[in-house]
Amino acid sequence: MNIVFLGPPGAGKGTHAQRLMKEMDIPQISTGDMFRRAIREQTPTGMDAQRYIDKGELVPDEVVVAMVKERLAEPDCANGYILDGFPRTIAQAEALDKIAHIDVALNIDVPDEIIINRLSGRRVCTACGGTFHVSLLRGDTCPECGGSLYQRDDDKPETVKNRLNVYQQNTAPLIGYYEKKGILSTAVCTFDTVEENYQAVKAALNAKA
Ligand code: AMP
């Protein structure tokens, strides 16, 4: 099954996609993770993307589309995948339609106040990529693997506000785009625990699967 995860930054797309990936044995393809890796490795794509990411703006469509196209051609995508953070514009969705058949667009619905709280307290593990909220952490290392934790530059308050604006303007219209195609399913993820929110995601997915 080919799945697109929609939803604002901090809605939990990455967390739920990682768990679903293990359960369904299909890869999670996060364009944000791909860019962060490219930046670490100082590739031309990474260096080009960094100036947009640091400001919370979108990387140009043609750069993202070329990167995703290459990734979807890899053998591990043959049995399905979860796209996390792509498409983020109507132009990207149209480009995706030319290279893939999407079965479900899963919209993770979370109000802005919850997002701002989650993102400003989000910490990421340098080793395993897991994400955690500061309120649930005991020390400054990863509770899963002991790796060191950091705050993404784009999780700082000013950039978060910009990312939410960018989401409303460019990405929210995709909800209507996939609804028209009849493949949209929405999970309202306002529960306090990740587990409850994940169950809402599963239920929304099963409603369309
Ligand atoms: P994310 O980890 O999905 O929140 O992505 C982090 C940043 O990477 C975003 O704020 C954008 O600057 C960039 N990015 C990730 N995916 C895309 C995309 N599909 N289109 C444009 N920019 C993207």
Coordinates of C-alpha atoms and ligand atoms in Angstrom, one line a residue:
M1 CA 0.0 0.0 0.0
N2 CA 1.3 3.5 -0.9
I3 CA 0.4 6.0 1.8
V4 CA 0.8 9.7 2.1
F5 CA 0.9 11.3 5.5
L6 CA -0.5 14.8 5.6
G7 CA -0.6 17.2 8.6
P8 CA 1.1 20.2 10.1
P9 CA 4.7 20.0 11.3
G10 CA 4.7 18.4 14.7
A11 CA 1.4 16.5 14.2
G12 CA 3.3 13.3 14.8
K13 CA 3.7 12.2 11.2
G14 CA 7.3 10.9 11.8
T15 CA 6.5 9.1 15.0
H16 CA 3.4 7.3 13.7
A17 CA 5.1 6.6 10.3
Q18 CA 8.1 5.0 12.0
R19 CA 5.8 2.6 14.0
L20 CA 3.6 1.8 11.0
M21 CA 6.7 1.1 8.9
K22 CA 7.7 -1.6 11.3
E23 CA 4.2 -3.1 11.5
M24 CA 3.6 -3.1 7.7
D25 CA 7.2 -3.8 6.7
I26 CA 7.3 -0.9 4.2
P27 CA 9.7 2.0 4.2
Q28 CA 9.0 5.4 5.7
I29 CA 10.2 8.1 3.3
S30 CA 10.7 11.4 5.1
T31 CA 11.9 14.2 2.9
G32 CA 12.8 16.2 5.9
D33 CA 15.1 13.4 7.2
M34 CA 16.6 13.1 3.7
F35 CA 17.4 16.8 3.6
R36 CA 18.9 16.7 7.1
R37 CA 21.1 13.8 6.1
A38 CA 22.2 15.6 2.9
I39 CA 23.0 18.7 5.0
R40 CA 25.1 16.6 7.4
E41 CA 26.9 15.0 4.4
Q42 CA 27.3 18.4 2.8
T43 CA 26.0 17.2 -0.6
P44 CA 25.1 19.8 -3.2
T45 CA 21.3 19.1 -2.6
G46 CA 21.9 19.5 1.2
M47 CA 23.8 22.8 0.8
D48 CA 21.1 24.1 -1.5
A49 CA 18.2 23.0 0.8
Q50 CA 19.7 24.3 4.0
R51 CA 19.0 28.0 3.4
Y52 CA 15.3 27.3 3.0
I53 CA 15.1 24.8 5.9
D54 CA 16.8 27.2 8.4
K55 CA 14.1 29.8 7.7
G56 CA 11.2 27.3 7.9
E57 CA 10.5 27.7 4.2
L58 CA 9.9 25.1 1.6
V59 CA 12.7 23.7 -0.6
P60 CA 11.8 24.3 -4.3
D61 CA 9.4 21.7 -5.8
E62 CA 11.8 20.6 -8.5
V63 CA 14.5 19.7 -6.0
V64 CA 12.2 17.7 -3.7
V65 CA 10.4 16.0 -6.6
A66 CA 13.7 14.8 -8.2
M67 CA 14.9 13.5 -4.8
V68 CA 11.6 11.6 -4.2
K69 CA 11.5 10.2 -7.7
E70 CA 14.9 8.7 -7.2
R71 CA 14.0 7.2 -3.8
L72 CA 10.7 5.6 -5.0
A73 CA 12.7 3.8 -7.8
E74 CA 14.6 1.9 -5.1
P75 CA 13.7 -1.8 -4.7
D76 CA 12.5 -1.5 -1.1
C77 CA 9.6 0.6 -2.3
A78 CA 8.2 -2.1 -4.5
N79 CA 5.7 -3.3 -1.9
G80 CA 4.5 0.1 -0.7
Y81 CA 5.8 3.0 1.3
I82 CA 4.8 5.8 3.7
L83 CA 5.5 9.3 2.4
D84 CA 6.1 11.5 5.4
G85 CA 6.4 15.2 4.6
F86 CA 5.8 14.9 0.9
P87 CA 3.9 16.2 -1.0
R88 CA 3.7 19.6 0.6
T89 CA 2.3 21.6 -2.4
I90 CA -0.3 20.9 -5.1
A91 CA 2.5 21.0 -7.7
Q92 CA 4.4 18.2 -5.7
A93 CA 1.1 16.2 -5.5
E94 CA 0.6 16.5 -9.2
A95 CA 4.2 15.4 -9.9
L96 CA 3.7 12.4 -7.6
D97 CA 0.6 11.4 -9.4
K98 CA 2.7 11.0 -12.6
I99 CA 5.1 8.6 -11.0
A100 CA 3.1 6.7 -8.4
H101 CA -0.4 5.5 -7.5
I102 CA -1.3 6.6 -4.0
D103 CA -3.9 4.4 -2.1
V104 CA -4.5 6.5 1.0
A105 CA -3.8 10.1 2.1
L106 CA -3.9 10.1 5.8
N107 CA -4.5 13.5 7.3
I108 CA -3.3 13.9 10.9
D109 CA -5.4 16.7 12.4
V110 CA -4.0 18.6 15.4
P111 CA -4.8 22.2 16.4
D112 CA -2.0 24.9 16.4
E113 CA -1.8 25.3 20.2
I114 CA -0.9 21.7 20.6
I115 CA 1.6 21.8 17.8
I116 CA 3.4 24.8 19.2
N117 CA 3.8 23.1 22.6
R118 CA 4.9 19.8 21.1
L119 CA 7.5 21.4 18.7
S120 CA 9.0 23.7 21.2
G121 CA 9.6 20.8 23.6
R122 CA 10.7 18.3 20.9
R123 CA 14.1 16.7 21.2
V124 CA 15.7 14.4 18.6
C125 CA 18.2 11.6 19.1
T126 CA 21.4 12.0 17.1
A127 CA 21.8 8.2 17.1
C128 CA 18.4 6.6 16.4
G129 CA 16.4 9.5 15.1
G130 CA 13.7 9.0 17.8
T131 CA 11.8 12.1 19.0
F132 CA 10.8 12.8 22.5
H133 CA 9.1 15.6 24.5
V134 CA 11.2 17.3 27.2
S135 CA 8.4 16.9 29.7
L136 CA 8.8 13.1 29.5
L137 CA 12.6 13.0 29.6
R138 CA 14.5 12.2 32.8
G139 CA 18.0 13.2 31.6
D140 CA 19.6 14.6 28.5
T141 CA 20.1 11.3 26.7
C142 CA 17.8 9.2 24.5
P143 CA 15.6 6.9 26.6
E144 CA 15.7 4.3 23.8
C145 CA 19.3 4.0 22.9
G146 CA 21.3 6.4 25.2
G147 CA 22.4 8.6 22.3
S148 CA 22.6 12.4 22.7
L149 CA 19.6 14.6 22.1
Y150 CA 19.3 17.9 20.3
Q151 CA 16.7 20.5 19.4
R152 CA 16.3 21.0 15.7
D153 CA 17.1 24.6 14.7
D154 CA 13.7 24.8 12.9
D155 CA 11.9 23.9 16.2
K156 CA 12.8 27.2 17.7
P157 CA 9.6 29.4 18.3
E158 CA 10.0 31.9 15.5
T159 CA 10.7 29.3 12.9
V160 CA 7.8 27.1 14.2
K161 CA 5.3 30.0 13.6
N162 CA 6.7 30.4 10.0
R163 CA 6.4 26.7 9.4
L164 CA 2.8 26.7 10.5
N165 CA 2.0 29.6 8.1
V166 CA 3.8 27.9 5.3
Y167 CA 1.7 24.7 6.1
Q168 CA -1.6 26.7 6.0
Q169 CA -0.8 28.4 2.7
N170 CA 0.9 25.6 0.7
T171 CA 0.1 22.2 2.2
A172 CA -3.4 22.4 3.8
P173 CA -4.9 22.7 0.3
L174 CA -3.8 19.1 -0.3
I175 CA -6.5 17.9 2.1
G176 CA -9.1 19.0 -0.5
Y177 CA -7.0 17.7 -3.3
Y178 CA -7.0 14.1 -1.9
E179 CA -10.6 14.4 -0.7
K180 CA -11.7 15.0 -4.3
K181 CA -9.9 11.8 -5.3
G182 CA -11.8 9.9 -2.6
I183 CA -8.7 8.6 -0.9
L184 CA -8.5 11.0 2.1
S185 CA -8.9 9.7 5.7
T186 CA -8.6 12.0 8.7
A187 CA -7.3 11.1 12.2
V188 CA -7.9 13.6 14.9
C189 CA -4.9 13.3 17.1
T190 CA -5.5 15.4 20.2
F191 CA -5.0 12.7 22.8
D192 CA -2.4 13.1 25.5
T193 CA -0.5 9.9 24.7
V194 CA 1.3 8.8 21.6
E195 CA -0.4 5.4 21.9
E196 CA -3.9 6.8 21.7
N197 CA -3.0 9.1 18.8
Y198 CA -1.4 6.1 17.0
Q199 CA -4.6 4.1 17.5
A200 CA -6.6 7.0 15.9
V201 CA -4.2 6.9 12.9
K202 CA -4.6 3.1 12.6
A203 CA -8.4 3.4 12.7
A204 CA -8.3 6.1 10.0
L205 CA -6.1 4.0 7.9
N206 CA -8.2 0.9 8.3
A207 CA -11.3 2.9 7.3
K208 CA -9.7 3.3 3.8
A209 CA -7.6 0.2 3.5
Ligands
AMP1 P1 10.1 18.1 8.2 O1 11.1 17.3 8.9 O2 9.2 17.2 7.3 O3 9.4 19.0 9.1 O4 10.9 19.0 7.1 C1 11.9 19.9 7.5 C2 12.1 21.0 6.4 O5 12.5 20.4 5.2 C3 10.8 21.7 6.0 O6 10.5 22.8 6.9 C4 11.2 22.2 4.6 O7 12.1 23.3 4.7 C5 12.0 21.0 4.1 N1 11.1 20.0 3.4 C6 10.8 18.7 3.8 N2 10.0 18.2 2.9 C7 9.7 19.1 2.0 C8 8.9 19.1 0.8 N3 8.1 18.0 0.5 N4 8.8 20.2 0.1 C9 9.6 21.3 0.4 N5 10.4 21.4 1.5 C10 10.4 20.3 2.3

